[in-house]
Coordinates of C-alpha atoms in Angstrom, one line a residue:
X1 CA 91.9 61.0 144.4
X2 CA 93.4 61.5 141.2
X3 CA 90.7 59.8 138.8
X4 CA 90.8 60.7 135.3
X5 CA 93.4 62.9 135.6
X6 CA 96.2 63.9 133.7
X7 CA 99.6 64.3 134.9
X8 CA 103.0 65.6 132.9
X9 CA 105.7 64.2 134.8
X10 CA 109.4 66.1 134.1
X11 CA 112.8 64.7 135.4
X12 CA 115.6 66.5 134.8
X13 CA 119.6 65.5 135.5
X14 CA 120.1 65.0 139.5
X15 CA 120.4 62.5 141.6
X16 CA 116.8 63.0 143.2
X17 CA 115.6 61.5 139.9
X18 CA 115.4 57.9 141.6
X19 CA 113.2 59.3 143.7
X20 CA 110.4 60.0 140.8
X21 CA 109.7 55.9 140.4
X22 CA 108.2 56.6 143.9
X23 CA 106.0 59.4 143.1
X24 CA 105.1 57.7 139.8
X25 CA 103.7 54.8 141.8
X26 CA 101.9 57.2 144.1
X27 CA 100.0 59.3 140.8
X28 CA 99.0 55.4 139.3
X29 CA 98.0 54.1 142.6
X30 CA 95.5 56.9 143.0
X31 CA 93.8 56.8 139.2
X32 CA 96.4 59.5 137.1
X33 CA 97.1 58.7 133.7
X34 CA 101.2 59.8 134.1
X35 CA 103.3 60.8 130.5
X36 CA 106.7 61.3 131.6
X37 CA 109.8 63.7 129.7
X38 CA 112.9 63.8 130.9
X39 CA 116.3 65.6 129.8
X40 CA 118.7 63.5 128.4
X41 CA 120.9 64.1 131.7
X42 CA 117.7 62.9 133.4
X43 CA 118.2 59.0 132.2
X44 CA 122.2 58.9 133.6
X45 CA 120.4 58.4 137.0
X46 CA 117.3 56.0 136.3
X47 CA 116.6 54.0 133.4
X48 CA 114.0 54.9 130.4
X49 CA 112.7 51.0 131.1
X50 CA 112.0 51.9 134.9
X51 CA 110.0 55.1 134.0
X52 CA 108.2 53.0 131.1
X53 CA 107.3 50.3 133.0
X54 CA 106.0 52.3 136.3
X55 CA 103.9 55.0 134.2
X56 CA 102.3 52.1 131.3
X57 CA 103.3 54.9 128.7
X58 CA 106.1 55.7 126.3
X59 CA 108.9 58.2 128.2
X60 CA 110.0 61.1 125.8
X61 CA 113.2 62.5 125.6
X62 CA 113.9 63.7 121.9
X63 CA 112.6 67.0 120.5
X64 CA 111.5 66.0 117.4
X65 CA 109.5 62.4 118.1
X66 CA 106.3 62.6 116.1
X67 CA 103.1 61.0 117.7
X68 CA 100.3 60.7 116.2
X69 CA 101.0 63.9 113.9
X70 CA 101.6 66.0 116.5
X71 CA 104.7 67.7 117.0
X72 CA 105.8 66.3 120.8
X73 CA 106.1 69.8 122.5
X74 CA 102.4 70.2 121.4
X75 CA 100.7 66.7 122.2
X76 CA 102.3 66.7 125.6
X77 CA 100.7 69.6 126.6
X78 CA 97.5 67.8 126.9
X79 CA 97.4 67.4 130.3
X80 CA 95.9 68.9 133.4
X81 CA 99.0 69.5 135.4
X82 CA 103.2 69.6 134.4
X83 CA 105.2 68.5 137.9
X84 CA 109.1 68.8 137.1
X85 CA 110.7 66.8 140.0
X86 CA 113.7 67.1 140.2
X87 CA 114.1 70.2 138.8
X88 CA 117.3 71.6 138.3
X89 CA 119.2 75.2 138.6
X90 CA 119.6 74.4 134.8
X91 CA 116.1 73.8 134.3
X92 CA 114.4 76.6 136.0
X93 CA 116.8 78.7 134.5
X94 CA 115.7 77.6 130.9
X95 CA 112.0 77.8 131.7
X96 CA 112.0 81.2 133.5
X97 CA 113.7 82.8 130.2
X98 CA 111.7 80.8 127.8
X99 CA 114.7 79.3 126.5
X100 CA 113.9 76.1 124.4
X101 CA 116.5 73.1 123.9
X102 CA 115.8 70.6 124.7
X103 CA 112.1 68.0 124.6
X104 CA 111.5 69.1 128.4
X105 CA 112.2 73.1 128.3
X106 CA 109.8 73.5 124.7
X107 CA 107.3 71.6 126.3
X108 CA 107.3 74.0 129.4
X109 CA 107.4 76.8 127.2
X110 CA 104.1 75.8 125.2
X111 CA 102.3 74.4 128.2
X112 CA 99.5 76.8 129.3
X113 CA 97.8 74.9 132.7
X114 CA 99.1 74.0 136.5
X115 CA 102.7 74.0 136.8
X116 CA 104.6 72.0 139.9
X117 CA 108.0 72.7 140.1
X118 CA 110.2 70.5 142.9
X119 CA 113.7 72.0 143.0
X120 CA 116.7 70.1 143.9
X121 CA 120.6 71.4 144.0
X122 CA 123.7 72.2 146.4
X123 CA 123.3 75.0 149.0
X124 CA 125.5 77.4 147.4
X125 CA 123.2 76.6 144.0
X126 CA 120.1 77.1 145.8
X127 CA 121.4 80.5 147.2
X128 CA 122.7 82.0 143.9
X129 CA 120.6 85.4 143.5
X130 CA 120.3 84.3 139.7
X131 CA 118.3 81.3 140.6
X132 CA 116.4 83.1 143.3
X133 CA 115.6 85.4 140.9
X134 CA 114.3 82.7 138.6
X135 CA 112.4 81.3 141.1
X136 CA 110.7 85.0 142.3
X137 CA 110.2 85.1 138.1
X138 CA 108.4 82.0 138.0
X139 CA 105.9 82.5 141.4
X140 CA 105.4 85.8 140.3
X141 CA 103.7 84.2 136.9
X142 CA 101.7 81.8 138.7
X143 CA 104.0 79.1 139.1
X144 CA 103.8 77.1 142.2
X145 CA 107.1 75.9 143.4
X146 CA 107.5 73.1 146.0
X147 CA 110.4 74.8 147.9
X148 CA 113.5 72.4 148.4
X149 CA 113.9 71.2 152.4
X150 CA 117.0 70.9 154.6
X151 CA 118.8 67.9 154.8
X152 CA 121.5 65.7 153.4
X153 CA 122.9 66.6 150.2
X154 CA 124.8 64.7 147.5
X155 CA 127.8 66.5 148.1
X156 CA 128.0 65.8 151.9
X157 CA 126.6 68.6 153.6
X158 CA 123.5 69.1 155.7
X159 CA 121.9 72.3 154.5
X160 CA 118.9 73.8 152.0
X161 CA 118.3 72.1 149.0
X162 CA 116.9 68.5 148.9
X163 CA 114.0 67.8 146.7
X164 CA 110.8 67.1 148.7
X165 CA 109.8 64.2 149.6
X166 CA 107.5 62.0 146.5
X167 CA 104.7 61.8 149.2
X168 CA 104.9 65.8 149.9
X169 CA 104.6 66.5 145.8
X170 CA 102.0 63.8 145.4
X171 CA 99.5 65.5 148.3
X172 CA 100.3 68.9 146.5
X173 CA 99.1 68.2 143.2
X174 CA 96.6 66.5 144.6
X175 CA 95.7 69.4 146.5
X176 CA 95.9 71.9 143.3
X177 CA 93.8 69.5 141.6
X178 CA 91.2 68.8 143.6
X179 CA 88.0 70.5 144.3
X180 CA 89.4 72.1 147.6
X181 CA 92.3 73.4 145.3
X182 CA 89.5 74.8 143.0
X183 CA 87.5 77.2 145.2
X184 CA 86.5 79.6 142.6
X185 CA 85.7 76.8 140.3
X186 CA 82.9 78.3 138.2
X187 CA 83.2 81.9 139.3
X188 CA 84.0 84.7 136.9
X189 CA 86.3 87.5 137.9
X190 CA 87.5 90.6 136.2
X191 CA 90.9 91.4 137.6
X192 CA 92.4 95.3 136.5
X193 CA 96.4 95.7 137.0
X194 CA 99.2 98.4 136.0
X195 CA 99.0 101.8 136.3
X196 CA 97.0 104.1 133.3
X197 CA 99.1 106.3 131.1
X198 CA 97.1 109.5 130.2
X199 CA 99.2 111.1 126.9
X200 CA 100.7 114.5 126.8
X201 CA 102.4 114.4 123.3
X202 CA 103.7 111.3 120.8
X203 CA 106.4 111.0 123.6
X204 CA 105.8 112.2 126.8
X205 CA 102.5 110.9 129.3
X206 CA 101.7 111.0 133.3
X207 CA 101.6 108.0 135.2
X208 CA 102.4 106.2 138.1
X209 CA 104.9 104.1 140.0
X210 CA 102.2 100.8 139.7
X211 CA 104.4 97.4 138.5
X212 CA 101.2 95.6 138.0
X213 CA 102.5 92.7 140.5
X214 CA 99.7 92.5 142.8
X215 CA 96.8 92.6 140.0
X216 CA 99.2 89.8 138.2
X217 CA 99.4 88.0 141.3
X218 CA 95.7 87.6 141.7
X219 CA 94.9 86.8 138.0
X220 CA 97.0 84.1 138.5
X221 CA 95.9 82.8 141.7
X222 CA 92.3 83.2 140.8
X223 CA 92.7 80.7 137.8
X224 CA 94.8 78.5 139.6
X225 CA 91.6 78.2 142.0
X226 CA 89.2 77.4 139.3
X227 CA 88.0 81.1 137.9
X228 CA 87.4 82.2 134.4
X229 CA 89.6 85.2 135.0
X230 CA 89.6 88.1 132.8
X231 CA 92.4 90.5 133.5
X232 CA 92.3 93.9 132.1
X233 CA 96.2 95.6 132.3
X234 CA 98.2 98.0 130.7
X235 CA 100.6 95.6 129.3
X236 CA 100.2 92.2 127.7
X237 CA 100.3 89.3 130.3
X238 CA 100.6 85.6 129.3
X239 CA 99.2 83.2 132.0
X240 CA 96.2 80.8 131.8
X241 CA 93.6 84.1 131.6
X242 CA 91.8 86.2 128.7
X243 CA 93.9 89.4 128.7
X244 CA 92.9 93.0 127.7
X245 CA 95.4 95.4 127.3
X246 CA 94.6 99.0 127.7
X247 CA 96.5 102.3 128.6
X248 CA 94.2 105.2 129.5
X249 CA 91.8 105.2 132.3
X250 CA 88.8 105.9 129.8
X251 CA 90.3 102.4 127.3
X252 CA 90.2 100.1 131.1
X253 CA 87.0 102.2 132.0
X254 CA 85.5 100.9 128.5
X255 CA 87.0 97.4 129.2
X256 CA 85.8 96.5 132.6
X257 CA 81.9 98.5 131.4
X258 CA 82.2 96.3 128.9
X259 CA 82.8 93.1 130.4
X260 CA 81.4 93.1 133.8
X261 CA 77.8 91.6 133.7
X262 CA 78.7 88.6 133.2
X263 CA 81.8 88.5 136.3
X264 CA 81.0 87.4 140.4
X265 CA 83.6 89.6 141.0
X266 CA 85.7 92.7 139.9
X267 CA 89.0 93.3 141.6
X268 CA 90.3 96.6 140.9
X269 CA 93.9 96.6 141.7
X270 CA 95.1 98.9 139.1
X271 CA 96.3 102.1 139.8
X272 CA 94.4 104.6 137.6
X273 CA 95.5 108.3 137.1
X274 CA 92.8 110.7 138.8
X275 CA 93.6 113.0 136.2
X276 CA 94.3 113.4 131.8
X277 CA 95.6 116.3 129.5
X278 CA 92.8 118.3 128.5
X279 CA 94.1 119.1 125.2
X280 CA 96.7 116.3 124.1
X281 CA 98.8 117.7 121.4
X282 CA 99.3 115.4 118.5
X283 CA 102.7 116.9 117.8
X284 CA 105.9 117.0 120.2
X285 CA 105.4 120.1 122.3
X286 CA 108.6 122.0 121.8
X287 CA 110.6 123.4 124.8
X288 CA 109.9 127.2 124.8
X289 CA 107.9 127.3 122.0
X290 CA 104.0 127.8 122.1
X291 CA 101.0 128.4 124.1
X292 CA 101.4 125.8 126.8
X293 CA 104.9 127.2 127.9
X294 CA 105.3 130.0 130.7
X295 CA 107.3 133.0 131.6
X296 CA 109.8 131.1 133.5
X297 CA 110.0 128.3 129.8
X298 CA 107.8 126.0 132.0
X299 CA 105.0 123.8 130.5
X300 CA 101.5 124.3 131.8
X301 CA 99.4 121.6 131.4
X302 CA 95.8 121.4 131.8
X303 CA 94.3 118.8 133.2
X304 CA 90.8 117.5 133.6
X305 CA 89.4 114.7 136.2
X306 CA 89.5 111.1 134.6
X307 CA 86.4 108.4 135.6
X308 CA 85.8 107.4 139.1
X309 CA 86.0 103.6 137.4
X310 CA 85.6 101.6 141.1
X311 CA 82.4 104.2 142.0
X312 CA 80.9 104.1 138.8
X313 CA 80.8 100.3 138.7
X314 CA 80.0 100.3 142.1
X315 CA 76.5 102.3 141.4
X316 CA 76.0 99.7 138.6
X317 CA 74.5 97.0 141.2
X318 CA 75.3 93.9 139.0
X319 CA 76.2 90.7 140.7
X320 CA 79.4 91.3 140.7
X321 CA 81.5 92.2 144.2
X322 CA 83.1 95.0 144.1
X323 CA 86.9 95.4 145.3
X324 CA 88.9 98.2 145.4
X325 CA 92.4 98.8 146.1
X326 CA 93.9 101.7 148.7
X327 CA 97.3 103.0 148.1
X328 CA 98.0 105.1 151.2
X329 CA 101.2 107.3 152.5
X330 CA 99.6 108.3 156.1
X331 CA 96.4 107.6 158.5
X332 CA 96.0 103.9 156.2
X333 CA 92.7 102.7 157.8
X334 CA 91.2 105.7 158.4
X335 CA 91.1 107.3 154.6
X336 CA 90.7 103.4 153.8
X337 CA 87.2 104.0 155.7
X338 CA 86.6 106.5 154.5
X339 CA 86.7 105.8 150.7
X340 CA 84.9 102.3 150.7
X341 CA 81.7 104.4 151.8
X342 CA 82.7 107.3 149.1
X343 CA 82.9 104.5 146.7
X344 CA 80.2 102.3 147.7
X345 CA 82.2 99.0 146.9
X346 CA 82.1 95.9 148.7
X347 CA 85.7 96.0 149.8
X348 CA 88.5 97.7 150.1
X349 CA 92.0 96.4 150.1
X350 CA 94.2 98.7 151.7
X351 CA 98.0 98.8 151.8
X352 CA 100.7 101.8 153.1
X353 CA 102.9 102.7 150.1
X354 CA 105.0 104.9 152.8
X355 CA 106.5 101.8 154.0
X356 CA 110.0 100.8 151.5
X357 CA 109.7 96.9 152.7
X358 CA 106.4 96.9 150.5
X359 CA 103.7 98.1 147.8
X360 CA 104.8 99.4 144.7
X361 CA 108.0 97.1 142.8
X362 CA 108.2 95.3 145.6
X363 CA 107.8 91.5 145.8
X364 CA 105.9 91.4 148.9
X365 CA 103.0 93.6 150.8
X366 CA 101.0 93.4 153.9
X367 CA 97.0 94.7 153.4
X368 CA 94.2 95.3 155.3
X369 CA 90.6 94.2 154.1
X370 CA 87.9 96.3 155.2
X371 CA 84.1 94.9 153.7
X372 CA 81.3 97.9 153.6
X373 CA 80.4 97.2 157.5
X374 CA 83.9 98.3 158.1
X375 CA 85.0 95.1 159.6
X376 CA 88.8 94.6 159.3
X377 CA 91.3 91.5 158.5
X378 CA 94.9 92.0 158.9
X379 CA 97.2 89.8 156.1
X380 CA 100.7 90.4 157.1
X381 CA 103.4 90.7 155.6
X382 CA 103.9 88.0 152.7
X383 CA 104.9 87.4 149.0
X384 CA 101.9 89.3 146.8
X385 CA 101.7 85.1 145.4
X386 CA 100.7 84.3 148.8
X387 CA 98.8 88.0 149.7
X388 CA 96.7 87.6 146.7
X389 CA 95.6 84.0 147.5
X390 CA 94.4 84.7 150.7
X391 CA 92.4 88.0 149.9
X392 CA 90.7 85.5 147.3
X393 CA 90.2 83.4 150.0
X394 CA 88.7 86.1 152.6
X395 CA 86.7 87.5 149.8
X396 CA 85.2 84.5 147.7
X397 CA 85.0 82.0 150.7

């Protein structure tokens, strides 16, 4: 199952790390070629021999071990997926703020494929907001975390936060590397996210309340399923993706013109201002002073309609599908309707930002899919991770 394949094992310092010799045993047995790093905490609770001797390669532990001329951050990167099992409040903590020091943590940092994270604490450690907040950090860029189960804990109570069992991470990374894990495998997809900023003067600009999270969220699901993602936003993104950073509606219009004959798809998920200063003024526009300003001292602006980018590349007919997104305060399926046939794209993804529980800054949303036939699938309310995967399921199937 696991032929030819390349797996990063990380064990950090807790007492689940005996368990790791079993999950070793399970990645060899099936074909993978297993490096292992550990934290120096990691090797109090199973031996550097035992890891050694199951995995047939050299464990790492030190930063600054050179093999063959490669600093040991770098060369362990090489790999197709990094599982860290047991992974530690400690450790999530470190990797989530890009905080490097130690072997384990720098190579996290520097490694740009499939992560598998397997948590493992007490309770009251599992339900510290910090750490769920380091775990919402880390889903939210594309990690996939193995979520710890209820049982018996080290320090004697029955509750949240035992590592999963070796057998339940060895069928995950099988299933993230295998071809059913990579659905999109060969597809191209252009992915837009954030909302446009359309200039008034050197300091002042209209915009939207957009975080960028669902457009993020399907970037990174789409590569984790095997695309060749392109994701054009209005701020810089790291993830395993090209990335185009624009601002204006005309610099992502240009971008996604620019880029789309070669995609399958093209997921529009930003939200781009309808409209732009006419004149923008290349100087700070003075309260009081000037043309632009009133009667009353209040600033009249002029505006002008920006591109209809989803129409335009709709009309385009490449080979691309077309998705749109459908921010919406009142009648949601209705005016979701009614702009997929205005627009002529292939879908419409439609979500009501009326609701407080959802949409924009929020960590979760519920959406309704309507394809150009007006057919309608409900996803309910989820994380935007697990929204985003199954709209790229519904829509690339």
């Amino acid at each position: 199952m696991l032929e030819n394949k390349n797996i990063l094992l990380g064990i950090t310092g807790g007492i689940a790390a005996y368990k790791v010799c079993s999950l070793i045993r399970l990645y060899k047995k099936a074909g993978a070629n297993v490096r292992v790093v550990v934290t120096p905490n990691a090797l109090k609770f199973v031996t550097k021999l035992t890891l050694q001797t199951l995995s047939n390669n050299e464990v790492y532990v030190e930063q600054f071990d050179i093999d063959e001329y490669k600093p040991e951050h770098i060369a362990l990167t090489e790999a197709d997926i990094f599982v860290i099992a047991p992974a530690t409040a400690n450790t999530i903590g470190k990797i989530a703020n890009g905080i490097c020091d130690n072997l384990l943590s720098t190579t996290a940092c520097a490694f740009n494929k499939q992560f598998l994270i397997a948590p493992a604490m007490n309770n009251n450690m599992w339900e510290n907001k910090f750490v769920q907040e380091n775990i919402r950090k880390l889903e939210e860029n594309g990690y996939n975390i193995l979520y710890p189960s209820e049982g018996f804990l080290a320090c004697g109570t029955n509750a949240v936060g035992r590592m999963r069992e070796p057998e339940e991470i060895f069928e995950k990374t099988v299933e993230l590397l295998s071809e059913h894990g990579q659905k999109l495998k060969g597809k191209k997809i252009l992915i837009t996210a954030g909302g446009t900023r359309e200039k008034i003067d050197p300091v002042r600009y209209i915009t939207n309340n957009s975080s960028g999270k669902m457009g993020i969220a399907l970037a990174n699901n789409a590569a984790k399923m095997g695309a060749d993602v392109t994701l054009v936003s209005t701020f810089g993104v790291n993830g395993n993706f090209k990335n185009i950073v624009t601002e204006t509606a005309r610099e992502m219009e240009k971008a996604v013109k620019e880029n789309i004959s070669e995609q399958d798809g093209v997921i529009m998920a930003a939200a781009v201002s309808d409209y732009r200063v006419e004149n923008y003024s290349e100087q700070k526009i003075k309260k009081g002073v000037g043309v632009n300003v009133g009667l009353s001292d209040g600033l009249k602006l002029n505006l002008v309609t920006n591109p209809d980018i989803l129409k335009d590349i709709s009309l385009m007919h490449t080979k691309a599908k077309i998705i749109g997104f459908c921010a919406e305060s009142e009648n949601l399926i209705e005016n979701a309707k009614t702009k997929i046939k205005n627009k002529g794209c292939d879908y419409i993804v439609a979500n009501d930002i009326s609701r407080k529980d959802i949409g924009f800054n929020s960590n979760e949303n519920e959406v309704y899919i309507i394809d150009k036939n007006l057919n309608i699938n409900h996803i309910e309310k989820d994380t935007k991770e697990n929204i985003a995967k199954k709209i790229l399921e519904n829509i690339f199937e």
